Amino acid sequence: MPSSKNLVAGVIGVQGDVSEHMGAISRLGTQHNLSIDTFAIRQIGIIPKCDFLTIPGGESTTISRLIDDTGMSSEIITHATSGKPLLVTCAGLIVASSNANDSRVKTLNLLDVSINRNAFGRQIDSLETHLSIVGLNDPFPAVFIRAPAVDSVSKNVEILAEHEGKPVAIRQDNIIGTSFHPELTSDLRIHDLAFFGTTISDSKA
Ligand code: GLN
């Protein structure tokens, strides 16, 4: 069980790049000189204990079905609507959106955005580019893999970065969403921004 003095981070662990996010959070804790207990979450009951939550990249139709089947969807919604930090990456962004334009994805309606899945090409067309991101001093090495694009945003949503004229990093209150995979690089600044609201690690990990 998490001890009360440590921060608790959860990564929704039903599918996708779960261990990569857990590794990034662990390194972020070290950088902040904080103990963060990190859990891969596959069942209800743990999310309410979490200070930070992540929905990783993977396959949005699968993640959507499994969080719905397990009952975790409503716990994720409660976490986010209570104002606690939530980071959603790639498939996680699709799941957290208000419209995935795909009936197989039961969206959580946490981000007022409409998504075009696989907008930046198929798996084979993955790419890495350096993005300017609001709040970060230097460009961020962004890895895109079958990445979704944000097609439209409501005025509550702040666009933090664009690629090919489409938003690929957004913030709505306590939620940050990216089309790319910050957990696949050693750069911790997106996790830092999402969980601590700072860029203490702007010098890169
Ligand atoms: N295109 C995938 C989907 O629709 C997401 C890809 C990813 O998370 N790398 O779920």
Short mmCIF file of C-alpha atoms and ligand atoms in Angstrom, two decimals:
data_model
loop_
_atom_site.label_atom_id
_atom_site.label_comp_id
_atom_site.label_asym_id
_atom_site.label_seq_id
_atom_site.Cartn_x
_atom_site.Cartn_y
_atom_site.Cartn_z
CA MET A 1 0.00 0.00 0.00
CA PRO A 2 1.22 3.51 -0.74
CA SER A 3 2.63 5.24 2.33
CA SER A 4 0.90 8.52 3.15
CA LYS A 5 4.04 10.64 2.92
CA ASN A 6 5.00 9.62 -0.61
CA LEU A 7 3.37 10.99 -3.71
CA VAL A 8 1.43 8.35 -5.63
CA ALA A 9 1.41 8.13 -9.41
CA GLY A 10 -0.73 5.80 -11.46
CA VAL A 11 -0.30 4.70 -15.05
CA ILE A 12 -3.36 3.05 -16.54
CA GLY A 13 -1.84 -0.36 -17.16
CA VAL A 14 -4.25 -2.31 -19.32
CA GLN A 15 -2.32 -1.92 -22.58
CA GLY A 16 0.37 0.20 -24.22
CA ASP A 17 3.65 1.76 -23.17
CA VAL A 18 3.02 1.52 -19.45
CA SER A 19 6.52 0.67 -18.23
CA GLU A 20 8.03 3.55 -20.22
CA HIS A 21 5.80 6.05 -18.40
CA MET A 22 6.60 4.40 -15.06
CA GLY A 23 10.29 4.77 -15.80
CA ALA A 24 9.87 8.45 -16.72
CA ILE A 25 7.93 9.12 -13.50
CA SER A 26 10.56 7.36 -11.43
CA ARG A 27 13.32 9.49 -13.02
CA LEU A 28 11.22 12.61 -12.48
CA GLY A 29 10.90 11.75 -8.78
CA THR A 30 14.67 11.41 -8.54
CA GLN A 31 15.11 14.74 -10.24
CA HIS A 32 12.75 16.42 -7.78
CA ASN A 33 14.30 14.53 -4.88
CA LEU A 34 10.89 13.08 -4.08
CA SER A 35 9.67 9.58 -3.44
CA ILE A 36 6.90 8.74 -5.87
CA ASP A 37 5.15 5.37 -5.54
CA THR A 38 4.14 4.42 -9.07
CA PHE A 39 1.52 1.81 -9.95
CA ALA A 40 0.43 0.18 -13.19
CA ILE A 41 -3.32 0.21 -12.65
CA ARG A 42 -5.53 -2.57 -13.99
CA GLN A 43 -8.39 -2.51 -11.50
CA ILE A 44 -10.56 -0.13 -9.55
CA GLY A 45 -9.63 1.11 -6.09
CA ILE A 46 -6.13 2.51 -6.72
CA ILE A 47 -6.90 5.58 -8.82
CA PRO A 48 -8.54 7.40 -5.86
CA LYS A 49 -5.19 7.17 -4.01
CA CYS A 50 -3.25 8.74 -6.89
CA ASP A 51 -1.91 12.27 -6.93
CA PHE A 52 -0.96 11.99 -10.63
CA LEU A 53 -2.44 9.84 -13.35
CA THR A 54 -1.37 8.93 -16.88
CA ILE A 55 -3.20 7.27 -19.72
CA PRO A 56 -0.43 5.97 -21.99
CA GLY A 57 -0.12 5.46 -25.71
CA GLY A 58 -1.11 2.14 -27.21
CA GLU A 59 -4.32 1.21 -28.96
CA SER A 60 -7.20 3.48 -28.05
CA THR A 61 -9.98 1.02 -28.92
CA THR A 62 -8.42 -1.58 -26.58
CA ILE A 63 -7.66 0.85 -23.75
CA SER A 64 -11.17 2.29 -24.01
CA ARG A 65 -12.81 -1.15 -23.83
CA LEU A 66 -10.69 -2.34 -20.91
CA ILE A 67 -11.08 0.76 -18.74
CA ASP A 68 -14.79 0.61 -19.36
CA ASP A 69 -15.04 -3.14 -18.59
CA THR A 70 -13.04 -2.79 -15.36
CA GLY A 71 -14.97 0.26 -14.15
CA MET A 72 -11.84 2.43 -14.14
CA SER A 73 -13.35 5.02 -16.50
CA SER A 74 -15.43 6.66 -13.82
CA GLU A 75 -12.48 6.73 -11.40
CA ILE A 76 -10.35 8.44 -14.06
CA ILE A 77 -13.11 10.99 -14.63
CA THR A 78 -13.38 11.64 -10.88
CA HIS A 79 -9.59 12.07 -10.63
CA ALA A 80 -9.54 14.59 -13.47
CA THR A 81 -12.63 16.56 -12.50
CA SER A 82 -11.33 16.92 -8.95
CA GLY A 83 -8.44 18.91 -10.41
CA LYS A 84 -5.60 16.40 -9.98
CA PRO A 85 -2.97 16.26 -12.73
CA LEU A 86 -3.66 13.95 -15.66
CA LEU A 87 -1.27 13.31 -18.55
CA VAL A 88 -2.67 11.60 -21.64
CA THR A 89 -0.40 10.59 -24.49
CA CYS A 90 -1.30 9.43 -27.99
CA ALA A 91 -3.96 6.71 -27.54
CA GLY A 92 -4.55 8.21 -24.08
CA LEU A 93 -5.35 11.53 -25.73
CA ILE A 94 -7.88 9.83 -28.00
CA VAL A 95 -9.54 8.13 -25.00
CA ALA A 96 -9.66 11.36 -22.96
CA SER A 97 -11.14 13.42 -25.81
CA SER A 98 -14.77 14.35 -26.28
CA ASN A 99 -14.90 12.94 -29.82
CA ALA A 100 -12.62 10.27 -31.28
CA ASN A 101 -14.62 10.09 -34.53
CA ASP A 102 -14.63 6.32 -34.04
CA SER A 103 -17.56 4.55 -32.42
CA ARG A 104 -15.25 1.86 -30.99
CA VAL A 105 -13.71 4.42 -28.64
CA LYS A 106 -15.91 5.34 -25.69
CA THR A 107 -14.37 8.70 -24.91
CA LEU A 108 -14.07 10.09 -21.39
CA ASN A 109 -15.07 13.64 -22.38
CA LEU A 110 -12.31 15.19 -20.32
CA LEU A 111 -10.77 17.27 -23.11
CA ASP A 112 -13.01 19.39 -25.32
CA VAL A 113 -11.34 18.29 -28.53
CA SER A 114 -12.21 16.32 -31.62
CA ILE A 115 -9.61 13.80 -32.74
CA ASN A 116 -8.50 12.37 -36.06
CA ARG A 117 -6.94 8.98 -35.18
CA ASN A 118 -3.84 7.99 -37.14
CA ALA A 119 -3.69 11.43 -38.71
CA PHE A 120 0.08 11.38 -39.07
CA GLY A 121 0.33 8.06 -40.83
CA ARG A 122 0.56 4.36 -40.10
CA GLN A 123 2.96 2.69 -37.62
CA ILE A 124 5.65 2.45 -40.28
CA ASP A 125 5.45 6.19 -40.78
CA SER A 126 6.50 7.09 -37.25
CA LEU A 127 8.74 10.12 -37.02
CA GLU A 128 10.74 12.19 -34.60
CA THR A 129 10.86 15.96 -34.75
CA HIS A 130 11.81 18.84 -32.49
CA LEU A 131 8.77 20.81 -31.40
CA SER A 132 8.50 24.24 -29.83
CA ILE A 133 6.19 23.85 -26.86
CA VAL A 134 4.62 26.65 -24.83
CA GLY A 135 6.22 26.66 -21.39
CA LEU A 136 9.44 24.89 -22.42
CA ASN A 137 12.61 26.85 -23.12
CA ASP A 138 14.08 24.56 -25.76
CA PRO A 139 12.50 22.38 -28.46
CA PHE A 140 11.22 18.99 -27.32
CA PRO A 141 12.20 15.74 -29.11
CA ALA A 142 8.74 14.47 -30.06
CA VAL A 143 8.31 10.85 -31.18
CA PHE A 144 5.13 10.26 -33.21
CA ILE A 145 3.83 6.72 -33.80
CA ARG A 146 0.56 6.35 -35.71
CA ALA A 147 -0.25 9.61 -34.03
CA PRO A 148 -3.63 11.25 -33.69
CA ALA A 149 -4.17 14.89 -34.56
CA VAL A 150 -6.44 17.26 -32.76
CA ASP A 151 -8.89 18.47 -35.40
CA SER A 152 -10.78 21.03 -33.37
CA VAL A 153 -10.60 22.45 -29.89
CA SER A 154 -13.04 24.41 -27.77
CA LYS A 155 -11.96 27.73 -26.33
CA ASN A 156 -11.20 26.09 -22.94
CA VAL A 157 -8.29 24.30 -24.56
CA GLU A 158 -4.83 25.86 -24.81
CA ILE A 159 -2.71 24.75 -27.76
CA LEU A 160 0.85 24.16 -26.54
CA ALA A 161 2.37 22.89 -29.79
CA GLU A 162 1.49 22.22 -33.41
CA HIS A 163 2.88 19.92 -36.09
CA GLU A 164 1.94 20.34 -39.76
CA GLY A 165 -0.57 22.98 -38.69
CA LYS A 166 -2.41 20.68 -36.25
CA PRO A 167 -2.39 20.86 -32.46
CA VAL A 168 -0.26 18.04 -31.02
CA ALA A 169 0.11 19.21 -27.42
CA ILE A 170 -2.76 20.76 -25.53
CA ARG A 171 -3.72 21.73 -22.01
CA GLN A 172 -7.16 22.05 -20.48
CA ASP A 173 -6.93 23.05 -16.81
CA ASN A 174 -5.17 20.18 -14.99
CA ILE A 175 -4.94 17.91 -18.06
CA ILE A 176 -2.12 17.81 -20.60
CA GLY A 177 -2.50 15.79 -23.79
CA THR A 178 0.08 15.00 -26.45
CA SER A 179 -0.16 13.24 -29.82
CA PHE A 180 3.44 12.14 -29.35
CA HIS A 181 5.26 9.98 -26.81
CA PRO A 182 7.29 11.95 -24.22
CA GLU A 183 7.87 8.69 -22.30
CA LEU A 184 9.97 7.33 -25.18
CA THR A 185 12.70 9.93 -24.74
CA SER A 186 14.86 10.79 -21.77
CA ASP A 187 13.40 14.30 -21.72
CA LEU A 188 11.12 14.64 -18.69
CA ARG A 189 9.79 18.13 -19.29
CA ILE A 190 6.29 17.13 -20.43
CA HIS A 191 5.82 14.90 -17.37
CA ASP A 192 7.20 17.72 -15.25
CA LEU A 193 4.80 20.24 -16.75
CA ALA A 194 1.85 17.88 -16.37
CA PHE A 195 2.48 16.82 -12.78
CA PHE A 196 4.32 19.72 -11.18
CA GLY A 197 3.28 22.58 -13.48
CA THR A 198 6.94 23.53 -13.76
CA THR A 199 9.86 22.97 -16.04
CA ILE A 200 12.45 22.34 -13.36
CA SER A 201 13.95 19.77 -15.72
CA ASP A 202 14.20 22.15 -18.66
CA SER A 203 17.88 21.42 -18.87
CA LYS A 204 16.80 17.88 -19.97
CA ALA A 205 17.30 14.63 -18.14
N1 GLN B 1 -3.26 5.25 -33.50
C1 GLN B 1 -3.39 4.63 -32.22
C2 GLN B 1 -4.84 4.57 -31.78
O1 GLN B 1 -5.67 4.99 -32.48
C3 GLN B 1 -2.57 5.39 -31.19
C4 GLN B 1 -1.12 5.19 -31.44
C5 GLN B 1 -0.25 5.36 -30.25
O2 GLN B 1 -0.71 5.46 -29.10
N2 GLN B 1 1.02 5.31 -30.51
O3 GLN B 1 -5.11 4.08 -30.73
#
